[in-house]
Amino acid sequence: MEVFHGSPLKAPAVEIVDLSSEHGVDDEKRDLERDDASSPETDNGEDDDHLSLYEDMLDSMPEHAEWEDAPVDVCTVDESFSFRKRLRLVGEDQFITETIEIGAITAKKLCTAFGIRPPPFLEGQPDFKYFPLLGLGITRELSKRIKLPQYNTIDDAVHLLNKSKNIIVLTGAGISTSLGIPDFRSKETGLYSQLEHLGLSDPQEVFDITIFREDPSIFYSVAKDILPSTRKFSPTHAFIKLLQDKEKLLTNFTQNIDNLESYAGILPEKLIQCHGSFATATCVECGYRVKCEEIYKDLKAGRVARCDRCIRNMRLKPFGIKRKRSTNGLSTSKKKRQSYEDSTDDEDYDIAVAGVMKPDITFFGEDLPATFHDRLTKHDKDLVDLVIVIGTSLKVAPVSEVSGFLPPETPQIYISREPCQHVDFDIDMLGECDTIVTELCRRAGWDLKHEMIKEDDVDVQLHEGYESRYSFRITSA
């Protein structure tokens, strides 16, 4: 029986894993290697740091076609295709024997066959220094789904929309940016790029559950920037609702926390909010849950919200009685008092403090809802006949692993501003999500209605060097 290998924990960056034994890789061996690499007891700290650096680097590598002026010896497109095809045909061990071990090609150059540009810090190093990077590239290649050659054109995409009856739509922040809600990873406008002033080693720490427990004021200081200020939804949300109305929507897996899918009318039984939402908030101390509207004033003011029930219970206690300081779910060992906590001269005891209210969004380090795994593995996997990924770079596990987990014969379409470098979709459509779905509906003969849709002409161009990657651009207002 096949299982979903992805961790239930939300984790940053693309996790390079093998999702299917059909790719010819020994699953058990790979699992053991992954466990060894992540073991906290290893003595190879420096090597682990390098591997982590390499994994991060894979996610930001440019397309092979962009290296024409690169001062490195790179494989041609034809050579890269041949190497990748040979790897899948003979397997990893035989491939290494035929290439590296007999000296047919250097590891440095072979890296480029898998879309990896040799990093400057390895320049001048012995060739074996490139082995870890090459290994990660090979692992990533074997984890990829294989593009279906029969789907390449926009007409193919329209045909798939019309004939499919069980469509999975996987969405990210890109479907809400037209409403003024920032995405996370855009270089200049994304939320992470605007958080340098917080002094964090990684802006993703804003959504780290450990950091939140230690100092919730960090999250609350930026919550207003991601809090949905309106119940308006975008044309892309309306497109997903249209799929539902046409009885074509199997499931909308959304990584968004703005809850706009619900406002658009996506039925609860069709919606999996993989990373939770701002619909509700829960006290980390007593578990009291409220609608998030009740703490909106605090969220918008950047003020840590406290639990009303905790406050009411504190008022019932005799005045002046002290108890051990609330840890909001942490261990009872003494910790540094944070700026948002009340203080007294007593180092070990404090006036009772009400628990912090945490919006029910999934932080890094928290389990995704059980419904995510159950819906995907026990229901959708055997029914899905088309996958549409919209507005996400697929950089967060385990949602990033969904594409590779689904049956390889299921066609997959990608819609976003920038291409996804680590997944081979059958058709890539690049541009504003609203523009693309509106044009697809027009070509399909569907009546997509939304106040933001205008009668614009859309120019569609095939990317040079690609057979199934297109750009969509409005040419008239």
Tab-separated table of C-alpha atoms in Angstrom, residues 65-437:
chain	number	residue	atom	x	y	z
A	65	ALA	CA	17.909	28.553	-20.051
A	66	GLU	CA	19.074	31.616	-18.106
A	67	TRP	CA	22.719	30.478	-17.923
A	68	GLU	CA	23.782	31.365	-21.437
A	69	ASP	CA	26.269	33.954	-20.162
A	70	ALA	CA	27.321	31.984	-17.103
A	71	PRO	CA	31.114	31.644	-16.647
A	72	VAL	CA	30.793	27.904	-15.930
A	73	ASP	CA	30.988	24.769	-18.054
A	74	VAL	CA	27.354	23.715	-18.335
A	75	CYS	CA	25.532	20.847	-19.981
A	76	THR	CA	23.496	21.762	-23.030
A	77	VAL	CA	19.728	21.315	-22.980
A	78	ASP	CA	20.066	18.154	-25.077
A	79	GLU	CA	22.812	16.784	-22.819
A	80	SER	CA	20.746	17.534	-19.725
A	81	PHE	CA	17.737	15.757	-21.194
A	82	SER	CA	19.884	12.713	-22.052
A	83	PHE	CA	21.427	12.544	-18.578
A	84	ARG	CA	18.047	12.812	-16.854
A	85	LYS	CA	16.546	10.165	-19.113
A	86	ARG	CA	19.496	7.844	-18.486
A	87	LEU	CA	19.222	8.326	-14.708
A	88	ARG	CA	15.607	7.186	-14.695
A	89	LEU	CA	16.383	4.267	-17.018
A	90	VAL	CA	19.328	2.697	-15.144
A	91	GLY	CA	18.900	4.008	-11.585
A	92	GLU	CA	21.140	6.118	-9.365
A	93	ASP	CA	23.982	3.657	-8.697
A	94	GLN	CA	24.537	2.632	-12.327
A	95	PHE	CA	24.210	6.251	-13.434
A	96	ILE	CA	26.997	7.344	-11.100
A	97	THR	CA	29.172	4.467	-12.324
A	98	GLU	CA	28.656	5.462	-15.973
A	99	THR	CA	29.363	9.137	-15.402
A	100	ILE	CA	31.439	10.098	-12.367
A	101	GLU	CA	33.294	6.898	-11.508
A	102	ILE	CA	34.732	6.386	-15.009
A	103	GLY	CA	35.534	10.064	-15.380
A	104	ALA	CA	33.124	10.701	-18.277
A	105	ILE	CA	32.091	14.023	-16.746
A	106	THR	CA	32.895	16.035	-13.625
A	107	ALA	CA	30.426	16.271	-10.764
A	108	LYS	CA	30.608	20.039	-11.134
A	109	LYS	CA	29.378	19.968	-14.733
A	110	LEU	CA	26.893	17.142	-14.101
A	111	CYS	CA	25.207	19.313	-11.481
A	112	THR	CA	24.103	21.621	-14.278
A	113	ALA	CA	22.244	18.770	-15.985
A	114	PHE	CA	19.870	18.801	-13.032
A	115	GLY	CA	19.320	22.542	-13.038
A	116	ILE	CA	21.979	23.334	-10.435
A	117	ARG	CA	24.406	26.165	-11.019
A	118	PRO	CA	27.682	25.523	-9.160
A	119	PRO	CA	27.892	28.034	-6.292
A	120	PRO	CA	30.756	30.532	-6.088
A	121	PHE	CA	31.956	29.258	-2.703
A	122	LEU	CA	32.891	25.903	-4.287
A	123	GLU	CA	34.904	27.453	-7.108
A	124	GLY	CA	38.420	25.997	-7.190
A	125	GLN	CA	37.576	23.129	-4.843
A	126	PRO	CA	38.269	19.458	-5.681
A	127	ASP	CA	35.509	17.800	-7.686
A	128	PHE	CA	34.426	15.577	-4.786
A	129	LYS	CA	33.285	18.730	-2.980
A	130	TYR	CA	30.426	18.862	-5.493
A	131	PHE	CA	29.207	15.342	-4.632
A	132	PRO	CA	26.702	16.409	-1.918
A	133	LEU	CA	25.179	19.012	-4.240
A	134	LEU	CA	24.977	16.500	-7.091
A	135	GLY	CA	23.398	13.953	-4.766
A	136	LEU	CA	20.667	16.369	-3.784
A	137	GLY	CA	20.053	17.202	-7.438
A	138	ILE	CA	19.711	13.534	-8.338
A	139	THR	CA	17.382	12.933	-5.411
A	140	ARG	CA	15.234	15.862	-6.442
A	141	GLU	CA	15.115	14.621	-10.042
A	142	LEU	CA	14.004	11.152	-8.987
A	143	SER	CA	11.328	12.677	-6.757
A	144	LYS	CA	9.791	14.644	-9.630
A	145	ARG	CA	6.700	13.607	-11.473
A	146	ILE	CA	7.266	13.093	-15.165
A	147	LYS	CA	5.540	15.533	-17.502
A	148	LEU	CA	2.782	13.988	-19.613
A	149	PRO	CA	3.806	14.618	-23.256
A	150	GLN	CA	0.249	14.757	-24.638
A	151	TYR	CA	-0.628	18.014	-22.817
A	152	ASN	CA	1.172	21.119	-24.054
A	153	THR	CA	-1.116	23.858	-25.379
A	154	ILE	CA	-3.675	26.287	-23.990
A	155	ASP	CA	-6.290	24.374	-25.980
A	156	ASP	CA	-5.192	21.249	-24.119
A	157	ALA	CA	-5.750	23.063	-20.825
A	158	VAL	CA	-9.219	24.207	-21.910
A	159	HIS	CA	-10.072	20.675	-23.031
A	160	LEU	CA	-8.990	19.323	-19.644
A	161	LEU	CA	-11.164	21.884	-17.856
A	162	ASN	CA	-14.191	20.910	-19.905
A	163	LYS	CA	-13.834	17.157	-19.598
A	164	SER	CA	-12.610	16.773	-16.001
A	165	LYS	CA	-15.097	15.974	-13.243
A	166	ASN	CA	-12.878	15.710	-10.139
A	167	ILE	CA	-10.446	18.628	-10.055
A	168	ILE	CA	-8.061	19.297	-7.174
A	169	VAL	CA	-7.232	23.004	-6.910
A	170	LEU	CA	-4.187	23.769	-4.766
A	171	THR	CA	-3.890	27.466	-3.993
A	172	GLY	CA	-1.455	29.884	-2.378
A	173	ALA	CA	-1.121	33.569	-1.566
A	174	GLY	CA	-0.947	34.571	-5.233
A	175	ILE	CA	-4.710	34.278	-5.616
A	176	SER	CA	-5.272	37.065	-3.067
A	177	THR	CA	-2.610	39.619	-4.029
A	178	SER	CA	-4.982	41.460	-6.382
A	179	LEU	CA	-6.966	42.356	-3.258
A	180	GLY	CA	-3.962	44.051	-1.668
A	181	ILE	CA	-3.066	41.100	0.557
A	182	PRO	CA	0.718	40.538	0.268
A	183	ASP	CA	2.178	37.177	-0.565
A	184	PHE	CA	5.127	35.907	1.441
A	185	ARG	CA	8.085	35.364	-0.876
A	186	SER	CA	8.055	38.066	-3.546
A	187	LYS	CA	11.446	39.777	-3.428
A	188	GLU	CA	10.263	43.354	-2.917
A	189	THR	CA	6.568	43.197	-2.049
A	190	GLY	CA	6.376	39.928	-0.140
A	191	LEU	CA	5.772	39.918	3.596
A	192	TYR	CA	9.081	38.224	4.432
A	193	SER	CA	11.063	40.939	2.625
A	194	GLN	CA	9.456	43.554	4.850
A	195	LEU	CA	10.337	41.937	8.183
A	196	GLU	CA	14.064	42.688	8.384
A	197	HIS	CA	13.408	45.343	11.027
A	198	LEU	CA	12.399	42.621	13.502
A	199	GLY	CA	15.987	41.408	13.810
A	200	LEU	CA	15.119	37.750	13.203
A	201	SER	CA	17.664	35.357	11.741
A	202	ASP	CA	14.922	34.155	9.377
A	203	PRO	CA	11.703	36.104	8.682
A	204	GLN	CA	9.786	32.815	8.721
A	205	GLU	CA	10.362	32.804	12.481
A	206	VAL	CA	7.388	35.157	12.720
A	207	PHE	CA	5.304	32.042	12.119
A	208	ASP	CA	7.406	29.645	14.202
A	209	ILE	CA	5.398	28.118	17.047
A	210	THR	CA	8.384	28.075	19.409
A	211	ILE	CA	9.021	31.784	18.851
A	212	PHE	CA	5.331	32.525	19.349
A	213	ARG	CA	5.303	30.751	22.693
A	214	GLU	CA	8.395	32.621	23.801
A	215	ASP	CA	7.277	36.048	22.581
A	216	PRO	CA	3.861	36.360	20.901
A	217	SER	CA	4.395	40.095	20.450
A	218	ILE	CA	6.610	39.348	17.414
A	219	PHE	CA	3.700	37.739	15.582
A	220	TYR	CA	1.218	40.355	16.764
A	221	SER	CA	3.455	43.145	15.492
A	222	VAL	CA	2.938	41.959	11.893
A	223	ALA	CA	-0.495	40.324	12.156
A	224	LYS	CA	-2.231	43.454	10.889
A	225	ASP	CA	-0.343	43.143	7.603
A	226	ILE	CA	-1.782	39.704	6.846
A	227	LEU	CA	-5.163	40.081	8.515
A	228	PRO	CA	-7.897	40.158	5.850
A	229	SER	CA	-9.445	43.601	5.973
A	230	THR	CA	-12.346	42.710	3.724
A	231	ARG	CA	-14.613	39.843	2.809
A	232	LYS	CA	-14.119	40.578	-0.878
A	233	PHE	CA	-12.658	37.763	-2.909
A	234	SER	CA	-10.741	37.745	-6.179
A	235	PRO	CA	-11.739	36.507	-9.650
A	236	THR	CA	-9.566	33.463	-8.989
A	237	HIS	CA	-11.660	32.630	-5.925
A	238	ALA	CA	-14.719	33.061	-8.153
A	239	PHE	CA	-13.153	30.637	-10.670
A	240	ILE	CA	-12.842	27.959	-7.984
A	241	LYS	CA	-16.465	28.606	-6.986
A	242	LEU	CA	-17.436	28.221	-10.653
A	243	LEU	CA	-15.734	24.809	-10.743
A	244	GLN	CA	-17.807	23.894	-7.696
A	245	ASP	CA	-21.012	25.142	-9.348
A	246	LYS	CA	-20.239	23.025	-12.413
A	247	GLU	CA	-19.765	20.008	-10.095
A	248	LYS	CA	-16.135	19.699	-11.165
A	249	LEU	CA	-14.392	20.641	-7.897
A	250	LEU	CA	-13.137	17.664	-5.925
A	251	THR	CA	-11.212	19.623	-3.279
A	252	ASN	CA	-9.683	23.050	-2.842
A	253	PHE	CA	-6.512	22.629	-0.778
A	254	THR	CA	-5.596	26.172	0.235
A	255	GLN	CA	-2.456	27.301	2.018
A	256	ASN	CA	-4.012	30.721	2.596
A	257	ILE	CA	-5.093	31.848	6.045
A	258	ASP	CA	-7.329	34.732	4.937
A	259	ASN	CA	-10.489	32.554	4.845
A	260	LEU	CA	-11.552	34.163	1.560
A	261	GLU	CA	-12.469	30.791	0.060
A	262	SER	CA	-15.304	30.569	2.565
A	263	TYR	CA	-16.460	34.081	1.675
A	264	ALA	CA	-16.421	33.087	-2.007
A	265	GLY	CA	-18.819	30.256	-1.236
A	266	ILE	CA	-16.582	27.194	-1.314
A	267	LEU	CA	-18.441	24.564	0.703
A	268	PRO	CA	-16.763	23.305	3.895
A	269	GLU	CA	-16.837	19.748	2.560
A	270	LYS	CA	-14.884	20.898	-0.517
A	271	LEU	CA	-12.336	23.032	1.346
A	272	ILE	CA	-9.194	21.985	3.220
A	273	GLN	CA	-7.471	24.934	4.902
A	274	CYS	CA	-4.048	23.324	5.115
A	275	HIS	CA	-2.536	26.078	7.255
A	276	GLY	CA	-5.658	26.988	9.216
A	277	SER	CA	-7.208	30.441	9.022
A	278	PHE	CA	-8.086	33.628	10.860
A	279	ALA	CA	-11.661	32.377	11.317
A	280	THR	CA	-11.084	31.467	14.980
A	281	ALA	CA	-8.532	31.935	17.773
A	282	THR	CA	-7.691	29.738	20.758
A	283	CYS	CA	-6.179	30.464	24.158
A	284	VAL	CA	-2.842	28.680	24.490
A	285	GLU	CA	-3.408	28.395	28.249
A	286	CYS	CA	-6.978	27.094	28.711
A	287	GLY	CA	-8.039	26.179	25.163
A	288	TYR	CA	-10.937	28.652	25.030
A	289	ARG	CA	-11.890	29.284	21.376
A	290	VAL	CA	-13.584	32.367	19.953
A	291	LYS	CA	-14.332	33.833	16.551
A	292	CYS	CA	-11.311	35.810	15.468
A	293	GLU	CA	-13.429	38.939	15.097
A	294	GLU	CA	-13.394	39.156	18.896
A	295	ILE	CA	-9.652	39.865	18.916
A	296	TYR	CA	-9.501	41.968	15.713
A	297	LYS	CA	-8.923	45.180	17.674
A	298	ASP	CA	-5.820	43.694	19.266
A	299	LEU	CA	-4.584	42.219	15.981
A	300	LYS	CA	-4.996	45.512	14.132
A	301	ALA	CA	-3.318	47.433	16.956
A	302	GLY	CA	-0.364	45.035	17.150
A	303	ARG	CA	-1.309	44.279	20.770
A	304	VAL	CA	-1.113	40.763	22.251
A	305	ALA	CA	-4.683	39.530	22.803
A	306	ARG	CA	-5.486	37.910	26.153
A	307	CYS	CA	-8.097	35.293	26.935
A	308	ASP	CA	-11.397	36.682	28.302
A	309	ARG	CA	-12.196	33.455	30.095
A	310	CYS	CA	-8.824	33.457	31.849
A	311	ILE	CA	-9.466	37.056	32.871
A	312	ARG	CA	-12.924	36.223	34.237
A	313	ASN	CA	-11.538	33.294	36.225
A	314	MET	CA	-8.771	35.466	37.644
A	315	ARG	CA	-11.321	37.996	38.873
A	316	LEU	CA	-13.107	35.257	40.807
A	317	LYS	CA	-9.944	34.456	42.773
A	318	PRO	CA	-9.298	36.224	46.124
A	319	PHE	CA	-7.388	39.483	45.616
A	320	GLY	CA	-3.662	39.361	46.277
A	321	ILE	CA	-3.159	35.593	45.945
A	322	LYS	CA	-0.196	34.830	43.763
A	323	ARG	CA	0.608	31.779	41.691
A	324	LYS	CA	3.488	30.689	39.489
A	325	ARG	CA	3.816	32.783	36.391
A	326	SER	CA	1.887	31.494	33.398
A	327	THR	CA	4.115	29.893	30.792
A	328	ASN	CA	1.522	29.784	28.042
A	329	GLY	CA	2.237	26.157	27.319
A	330	LEU	CA	6.009	26.202	27.841
A	331	SER	CA	7.863	24.117	30.377
A	332	THR	CA	7.831	25.401	33.958
A	333	SER	CA	11.544	26.142	33.955
A	334	LYS	CA	12.425	29.786	34.543
A	335	LYS	CA	12.571	31.856	31.344
A	336	LYS	CA	13.461	35.419	30.559
A	337	ARG	CA	10.585	37.803	31.211
A	338	GLN	CA	9.345	39.306	27.943
A	339	SER	CA	8.414	42.928	27.416
A	340	TYR	CA	4.729	42.121	27.069
A	341	GLU	CA	4.558	40.366	30.489
A	342	ASP	CA	3.623	42.018	33.745
A	343	SER	CA	6.476	42.213	36.248
A	344	THR	CA	6.992	42.395	39.991
A	345	ASP	CA	9.997	42.387	42.285
A	346	ASP	CA	9.438	38.646	42.801
A	347	GLU	CA	11.663	36.727	40.357
A	348	ASP	CA	9.828	33.386	40.579
A	349	TYR	CA	6.219	34.417	41.132
A	350	ASP	CA	3.947	36.910	39.476
A	351	ILE	CA	0.342	38.011	39.461
A	352	ALA	CA	-1.631	35.490	37.366
A	353	VAL	CA	-1.587	36.397	33.690
A	354	ALA	CA	-4.342	35.515	31.247
A	355	GLY	CA	-3.399	33.171	28.421
A	356	VAL	CA	-2.459	34.478	24.985
A	357	MET	CA	-4.978	34.094	22.172
A	358	LYS	CA	-3.444	32.434	19.121
A	359	PRO	CA	-5.260	32.678	15.780
A	360	ASP	CA	-5.931	29.168	14.520
A	361	ILE	CA	-3.387	29.311	11.721
A	362	THR	CA	-0.803	26.555	11.425
A	363	PHE	CA	2.644	27.759	12.452
A	364	PHE	CA	5.907	26.154	11.381
A	365	GLY	CA	6.435	23.253	13.753
A	366	GLU	CA	2.725	22.502	14.210
A	367	ASP	CA	0.804	19.587	12.756
A	368	LEU	CA	-1.361	20.249	9.755
A	369	PRO	CA	-5.032	19.403	10.286
A	370	ALA	CA	-5.684	15.656	10.094
A	371	THR	CA	-8.228	16.387	7.385
A	372	PHE	CA	-5.391	17.332	5.009
A	373	HIS	CA	-3.772	13.911	5.102
A	374	ASP	CA	-7.031	11.956	5.295
A	375	ARG	CA	-8.702	13.771	2.432
A	376	LEU	CA	-5.672	13.442	0.177
A	377	THR	CA	-4.780	9.821	0.822
A	378	LYS	CA	-8.140	8.214	1.568
A	379	HIS	CA	-10.427	10.115	-0.795
A	380	ASP	CA	-8.938	12.350	-3.462
A	381	LYS	CA	-6.037	10.201	-4.649
A	382	ASP	CA	-8.290	7.626	-6.280
A	383	LEU	CA	-10.739	10.142	-7.755
A	384	VAL	CA	-8.726	13.095	-9.060
A	385	ASP	CA	-8.593	13.568	-12.839
A	386	LEU	CA	-6.967	17.023	-13.008
A	387	VAL	CA	-4.762	19.115	-10.706
A	388	ILE	CA	-4.596	22.907	-10.973
A	389	VAL	CA	-1.942	24.630	-8.838
A	390	ILE	CA	-2.531	28.387	-8.577
A	391	GLY	CA	-0.561	31.195	-6.956
A	392	THR	CA	1.984	29.220	-4.957
A	393	SER	CA	5.709	28.506	-5.328
A	394	LEU	CA	5.252	25.213	-3.427
A	395	LYS	CA	8.015	26.006	-0.937
A	396	VAL	CA	6.331	24.676	2.234
A	397	ALA	CA	6.113	20.992	3.134
A	398	PRO	CA	4.047	18.875	3.220
A	399	VAL	CA	1.740	20.733	0.793
A	400	SER	CA	4.686	21.025	-1.610
A	401	GLU	CA	4.721	17.225	-1.854
A	402	VAL	CA	1.129	16.831	-3.049
A	403	SER	CA	1.976	17.120	-6.743
A	404	GLY	CA	4.429	14.211	-6.647
A	405	PHE	CA	2.151	12.056	-4.502
A	406	LEU	CA	-0.839	11.992	-6.842
A	407	PRO	CA	-1.102	9.377	-9.633
A	408	PRO	CA	1.494	10.071	-12.348
A	409	GLU	CA	-1.105	9.781	-15.110
A	410	THR	CA	-3.134	12.692	-13.687
A	411	PRO	CA	-2.550	15.876	-15.731
A	412	GLN	CA	-1.360	18.921	-13.799
A	413	ILE	CA	-1.565	22.623	-14.703
A	414	TYR	CA	0.409	25.428	-13.038
A	415	ILE	CA	-0.775	29.063	-12.851
A	416	SER	CA	1.360	31.735	-11.161
A	417	ARG	CA	3.553	34.776	-11.761
A	418	GLU	CA	6.813	32.851	-11.786
A	419	PRO	CA	7.612	29.277	-12.846
A	420	CYS	CA	7.956	26.551	-10.251
A	421	GLN	CA	11.506	25.266	-10.667
A	422	HIS	CA	11.251	21.960	-8.843
A	423	VAL	CA	8.054	20.416	-10.269
A	424	ASP	CA	7.475	19.392	-13.892
A	425	PHE	CA	3.916	20.439	-14.609
A	426	ASP	CA	2.303	19.548	-17.911
A	427	ILE	CA	1.324	23.130	-18.774
A	428	ASP	CA	2.732	26.291	-17.163
A	429	MET	CA	0.749	29.525	-17.465
A	430	LEU	CA	2.584	32.544	-16.086
A	431	GLY	CA	1.151	35.945	-15.235
A	432	GLU	CA	-1.529	37.368	-12.972
A	433	CYS	CA	-3.739	34.553	-11.715
A	434	ASP	CA	-6.944	36.544	-12.260
A	435	THR	CA	-6.000	37.287	-15.869
A	436	ILE	CA	-5.177	33.657	-16.647
A	437	VAL	CA	-8.297	32.050	-15.168
